[in-house]
CSV table of C-alpha atoms in Angstrom, one decimal:
chain,number,residue,atom,x,y,z
A,217,UNK,CA,89.8,39.6,69.1
A,218,UNK,CA,90.5,38.0,65.3
A,219,UNK,CA,94.3,38.6,63.7
A,220,UNK,CA,94.1,38.7,60.0
A,221,UNK,CA,97.2,37.5,57.8
A,222,UNK,CA,98.4,40.2,54.9
A,223,UNK,CA,100.9,39.4,52.7
A,224,UNK,CA,103.2,41.7,51.2
A,225,UNK,CA,105.3,42.5,48.8
A,226,UNK,CA,109.0,42.5,49.5
A,227,UNK,CA,110.5,42.2,45.6
A,228,UNK,CA,109.0,45.0,44.3
A,229,UNK,CA,110.3,44.6,40.8
A,230,UNK,CA,110.2,41.1,41.0
A,231,UNK,CA,106.5,41.8,40.9
A,232,UNK,CA,106.5,43.6,38.3
A,233,UNK,CA,108.0,40.9,35.7
A,234,UNK,CA,105.1,38.9,34.4
A,235,UNK,CA,106.2,36.3,31.3
A,236,UNK,CA,104.0,33.9,28.5
A,237,UNK,CA,103.9,30.6,28.2
A,238,UNK,CA,105.6,29.0,26.4
A,239,UNK,CA,103.3,27.2,24.2
A,240,UNK,CA,102.2,30.2,22.7
A,241,UNK,CA,99.1,31.4,24.4
A,242,UNK,CA,99.9,34.3,24.9
A,243,UNK,CA,98.3,34.6,28.4
A,244,UNK,CA,100.2,35.9,30.9
A,245,UNK,CA,101.3,34.3,33.8
A,246,UNK,CA,102.4,35.8,37.2
A,247,UNK,CA,105.7,34.2,39.0
A,248,UNK,CA,105.1,32.6,41.9
A,249,UNK,CA,106.1,33.9,45.2
A,250,UNK,CA,108.4,31.0,45.0
A,251,UNK,CA,110.2,32.1,41.3
A,252,UNK,CA,109.2,35.5,40.8
A,253,UNK,CA,110.3,37.3,44.5
A,254,UNK,CA,110.5,37.2,47.8
A,255,UNK,CA,107.2,37.3,50.1
A,256,UNK,CA,107.2,37.8,54.1
A,257,UNK,CA,104.5,37.6,56.2
A,258,UNK,CA,103.1,41.0,58.1
A,259,UNK,CA,100.1,40.4,61.4
A,260,UNK,CA,97.9,43.4,62.0
A,261,UNK,CA,95.7,43.2,65.2
A,262,UNK,CA,93.3,46.0,64.5
A,263,UNK,CA,93.0,47.3,67.7
A,264,UNK,CA,96.7,48.1,68.0
A,265,UNK,CA,96.3,50.7,65.2
A,266,UNK,CA,93.1,52.2,67.0
A,267,UNK,CA,94.0,55.5,68.2
A,268,UNK,CA,93.3,56.1,72.7
A,269,UNK,CA,90.0,56.1,74.0
A,270,UNK,CA,90.7,58.4,76.9
A,271,UNK,CA,90.4,61.9,77.1
A,272,UNK,CA,92.3,64.3,76.6
A,273,UNK,CA,93.6,66.1,79.2
A,274,UNK,CA,94.2,69.9,80.1
A,275,UNK,CA,96.8,70.7,83.4
A,276,UNK,CA,96.1,74.5,84.2
A,277,UNK,CA,99.2,76.3,86.2
A,278,UNK,CA,98.1,77.7,89.1
A,279,UNK,CA,97.8,81.3,89.0
A,280,UNK,CA,100.7,82.8,90.8
A,281,UNK,CA,100.6,85.0,93.5
A,282,UNK,CA,102.5,87.4,95.0
A,283,UNK,CA,102.1,87.7,99.3
A,284,UNK,CA,104.6,90.5,99.8
A,285,UNK,CA,101.5,92.8,98.8
A,286,UNK,CA,99.1,91.5,101.1
A,287,UNK,CA,98.6,94.0,104.2
A,288,UNK,CA,97.7,93.6,107.7
A,289,UNK,CA,95.6,96.0,108.8
A,290,UNK,CA,95.4,96.8,113.1
A,291,UNK,CA,97.1,93.9,113.9
A,292,UNK,CA,97.0,94.1,117.7
A,293,UNK,CA,100.9,95.4,118.3
A,294,UNK,CA,100.8,95.0,122.4
A,295,UNK,CA,100.1,92.4,125.1
A,296,UNK,CA,95.5,91.5,124.7
A,297,UNK,CA,93.3,90.0,127.8
A,298,UNK,CA,93.5,86.2,128.0
A,299,UNK,CA,89.3,84.9,126.3
A,300,UNK,CA,89.6,89.3,124.7
A,301,UNK,CA,88.7,89.1,121.3
A,302,UNK,CA,90.8,89.5,117.8
A,303,UNK,CA,90.2,91.4,115.0
A,304,UNK,CA,91.9,92.5,112.1
A,305,UNK,CA,91.5,93.1,108.8
A,306,UNK,CA,93.2,91.5,105.1
A,307,UNK,CA,93.6,94.1,102.4
A,308,UNK,CA,94.6,91.6,99.4
A,309,UNK,CA,96.3,95.0,96.8
A,310,UNK,CA,95.6,93.4,94.1
A,311,UNK,CA,96.4,90.1,94.5
A,312,UNK,CA,93.6,87.9,93.3
A,313,UNK,CA,92.4,84.2,95.2
A,314,UNK,CA,91.9,83.2,98.6
A,315,UNK,CA,92.6,83.5,102.3
A,316,UNK,CA,93.5,80.7,104.7
A,317,UNK,CA,93.5,82.0,108.4
A,318,UNK,CA,94.8,79.7,111.4
A,319,UNK,CA,95.3,80.6,114.9
A,320,UNK,CA,97.0,78.9,116.9
A,321,UNK,CA,96.6,78.5,121.1
A,322,UNK,CA,100.0,78.2,123.4
A,323,UNK,CA,99.9,74.8,123.2
A,324,UNK,CA,99.5,73.9,119.2
A,325,UNK,CA,96.3,73.5,118.5
A,326,UNK,CA,94.1,75.5,116.1
A,327,UNK,CA,91.7,77.9,117.8
A,328,UNK,CA,87.8,77.7,117.0
A,329,UNK,CA,86.5,79.8,115.6
A,330,UNK,CA,87.8,81.6,113.3
A,331,UNK,CA,85.5,84.3,111.6
A,332,UNK,CA,86.0,85.6,108.3
A,333,UNK,CA,83.8,88.0,106.0
A,334,UNK,CA,84.4,90.7,103.0
A,335,UNK,CA,84.2,93.5,103.7
A,336,UNK,CA,84.8,94.4,100.4
A,337,UNK,CA,86.5,94.1,97.1
A,338,UNK,CA,90.2,94.2,98.6
A,339,UNK,CA,89.8,93.7,102.7
A,340,UNK,CA,88.0,91.0,104.8
A,341,UNK,CA,87.6,90.9,108.7
A,342,UNK,CA,89.7,88.1,110.8
A,343,UNK,CA,88.1,87.7,113.7
A,344,UNK,CA,88.9,85.1,116.7
A,345,UNK,CA,88.7,84.9,120.4
A,346,UNK,CA,91.8,84.0,122.3
A,347,UNK,CA,90.0,81.5,125.4
A,348,UNK,CA,93.5,78.9,125.7
A,349,UNK,CA,95.0,80.4,127.6
A,350,UNK,CA,97.9,83.3,128.5
A,351,UNK,CA,101.0,83.2,126.0
A,352,UNK,CA,101.8,83.5,122.8
A,353,UNK,CA,99.3,83.1,119.7
A,354,UNK,CA,100.8,82.7,116.3
A,355,UNK,CA,98.2,83.5,113.4
A,356,UNK,CA,98.9,81.5,110.3
A,357,UNK,CA,97.9,83.1,107.0
A,358,UNK,CA,97.5,81.6,104.0
A,359,UNK,CA,97.4,83.0,100.0
A,360,UNK,CA,96.4,80.2,97.7
A,361,UNK,CA,98.1,78.1,99.7
A,362,UNK,CA,100.9,80.6,99.8
A,363,UNK,CA,102.9,81.6,103.4
A,364,UNK,CA,102.6,86.0,104.3
A,365,UNK,CA,106.2,87.1,104.4
A,366,UNK,CA,106.4,87.1,108.2
A,367,UNK,CA,104.1,84.2,109.2
A,368,UNK,CA,103.3,83.1,111.3
A,369,UNK,CA,102.3,86.6,113.2
A,370,UNK,CA,102.3,86.9,117.8
A,371,UNK,CA,100.0,87.7,119.6
A,372,UNK,CA,101.3,87.6,123.1
A,373,UNK,CA,97.8,86.8,125.4
A,374,UNK,CA,98.5,88.3,129.8
A,375,UNK,CA,95.9,86.8,132.7
A,376,UNK,CA,94.5,89.3,135.6
A,377,UNK,CA,95.6,92.6,135.6
A,378,UNK,CA,99.2,94.8,136.4
A,379,UNK,CA,100.4,94.7,140.5
A,380,UNK,CA,101.4,98.0,141.9
A,381,UNK,CA,105.0,97.7,143.4
A,382,UNK,CA,103.6,96.9,147.0
A,383,UNK,CA,101.6,94.2,145.3
A,384,UNK,CA,98.0,95.9,145.1
A,385,UNK,CA,96.3,96.2,142.8
A,386,UNK,CA,96.5,98.4,140.5
A,387,UNK,CA,93.3,101.0,139.9
A,388,UNK,CA,91.7,100.7,136.2
A,389,UNK,CA,90.1,103.9,136.2
A,390,UNK,CA,91.1,106.9,134.0
A,391,UNK,CA,92.6,109.7,136.3
A,392,UNK,CA,91.0,113.3,135.5
A,393,UNK,CA,94.0,115.9,133.9
A,394,UNK,CA,93.8,119.1,134.4
A,395,UNK,CA,93.6,120.4,130.7
A,396,UNK,CA,91.8,123.0,128.8
A,397,UNK,CA,90.2,121.9,124.8
A,398,UNK,CA,89.8,125.4,124.1
A,399,UNK,CA,93.3,126.6,124.4
A,400,UNK,CA,94.6,123.5,121.4
A,401,UNK,CA,95.8,125.7,118.2
A,402,UNK,CA,96.0,123.2,114.7
A,403,UNK,CA,97.2,124.1,111.3
A,404,UNK,CA,97.9,122.6,108.4
A,405,UNK,CA,97.0,121.6,104.9
A,406,UNK,CA,95.7,118.0,105.9
A,407,UNK,CA,93.1,120.0,108.6
A,408,UNK,CA,91.7,121.5,104.8
A,409,UNK,CA,92.9,119.3,101.2
A,410,UNK,CA,93.9,115.2,101.2
A,411,UNK,CA,96.3,113.7,98.3
A,412,UNK,CA,95.5,110.8,97.3
A,413,UNK,CA,99.1,108.4,98.1
A,414,UNK,CA,100.9,110.1,99.5
A,415,UNK,CA,101.3,111.8,103.2
A,416,UNK,CA,99.4,114.5,104.4
A,417,UNK,CA,100.4,116.6,107.3
A,418,UNK,CA,99.1,119.2,109.9
A,419,UNK,CA,100.4,120.4,113.0
A,420,UNK,CA,98.5,120.6,116.9
A,421,UNK,CA,100.1,122.7,119.2
A,422,UNK,CA,98.5,122.1,123.0
A,423,UNK,CA,101.6,124.4,124.9
A,424,UNK,CA,98.3,126.5,126.5
A,425,UNK,CA,95.9,123.3,127.3
A,426,UNK,CA,97.7,121.6,129.9
A,427,UNK,CA,98.2,118.2,130.4
A,428,UNK,CA,96.6,115.2,128.4
A,429,UNK,CA,96.4,112.0,125.4
A,430,UNK,CA,96.4,113.7,122.1
A,431,UNK,CA,93.8,111.0,119.6
A,432,UNK,CA,93.2,110.9,115.9
A,433,UNK,CA,91.5,109.0,113.9
A,434,UNK,CA,90.2,109.2,109.5
A,435,UNK,CA,87.2,107.5,108.8
A,436,UNK,CA,85.7,107.1,105.5
A,437,UNK,CA,83.1,105.1,102.9
A,438,UNK,CA,85.2,102.1,103.4
A,439,UNK,CA,86.4,102.2,106.8
A,440,UNK,CA,89.4,103.6,108.8
A,441,UNK,CA,92.8,105.0,106.5
A,442,UNK,CA,95.4,102.6,106.0
A,443,UNK,CA,98.2,104.8,108.5
A,444,UNK,CA,97.9,107.6,110.4
A,445,UNK,CA,100.7,108.8,112.8
A,446,UNK,CA,101.2,111.1,115.4
A,447,UNK,CA,104.6,112.2,117.4
A,448,UNK,CA,105.2,114.3,119.8
A,449,UNK,CA,108.0,117.0,118.6
A,450,UNK,CA,108.3,117.7,122.0
A,451,UNK,CA,106.8,120.5,124.8
A,452,UNK,CA,102.8,119.3,123.9
A,453,UNK,CA,103.2,119.8,120.1
A,454,UNK,CA,102.3,117.0,118.2
A,455,UNK,CA,102.6,117.3,114.0
A,456,UNK,CA,100.2,114.9,112.7
A,457,UNK,CA,100.4,112.0,109.1
A,458,UNK,CA,98.0,110.6,107.1
A,459,UNK,CA,97.9,108.7,104.0
A,460,UNK,CA,94.9,107.9,101.8
A,461,UNK,CA,94.3,105.3,98.9
A,462,UNK,CA,90.5,105.4,98.5
A,463,UNK,CA,89.0,108.7,97.0
A,464,UNK,CA,86.0,109.6,98.3
A,465,UNK,CA,84.7,111.3,102.0
A,466,UNK,CA,86.6,111.4,105.0
A,467,UNK,CA,86.0,112.6,108.8
A,468,UNK,CA,89.3,113.7,110.4
A,469,UNK,CA,88.4,113.6,114.9
A,470,UNK,CA,91.6,114.9,116.6
A,471,UNK,CA,90.6,115.4,120.3
A,472,UNK,CA,92.4,116.2,123.7
A,473,UNK,CA,90.9,113.7,125.8
A,474,UNK,CA,87.8,113.1,125.5
A,475,UNK,CA,87.3,116.4,124.4
A,476,UNK,CA,87.6,116.9,120.4
A,477,UNK,CA,89.8,120.1,119.5
A,478,UNK,CA,88.3,123.5,118.2
A,479,UNK,CA,87.4,122.9,114.9
A,480,UNK,CA,87.5,118.5,114.6
A,481,UNK,CA,85.8,116.3,113.6
A,482,UNK,CA,87.1,117.8,110.1
A,483,UNK,CA,85.5,116.8,106.4
A,484,UNK,CA,87.4,116.0,103.5
A,485,UNK,CA,87.2,114.8,100.5
A,486,UNK,CA,89.8,113.1,98.2
A,487,UNK,CA,89.6,113.6,94.5
């Protein structure tokens, strides 16, 4: 590396003064550094004045994620059997980013594998198996490294079959109930018209149809609808409410036990 010395005139007024020689030759003679002014030395290194050779750095802020908008659909609410398969749906509701799902067994060790399948741009299907014994399984869900509210979600796994009071194993067969599905009556706008993003309602009267269970489901082009609620009002009269978010064709199924009620399945269209 080399250095260059450069003289700089500090007293410009003295440096600008010139005089003729006493001999009258007429030649102009500049004052010497000692007589005419003050001179200094400034040493400059060329490398010190050069701009940095590093490329410019661009910092990108992470995208804001509102994890509170994410929904879990069909997440198990009751106890599950050991070694059974568990499946649920994550609905992003417009939240952008990637989802990270991790399932911990009762011992705290992660369960592998956890399968994630994209059903459509808004929904992801999550499947895993409770193969680590009985106990509490924790489901941790993150979106863009942001933990969802109420995460981890809990799944209870139990082993064996329930015992009766006498200690004998309970029968796994479903008892045959005395019912007549032809005497079930249904009415309400929810059986003929569907309103988007609002609760649709209808009533099912099973008071003359004997004893059984009312089963209701609504299926659209993208799968089951977001919400179906069946409330028993007494005397085997039920009020059913459901809500859909996507336009299209839907099929509403209502069964009294294992048989369709009159008119089921119902064909509906949401505009």
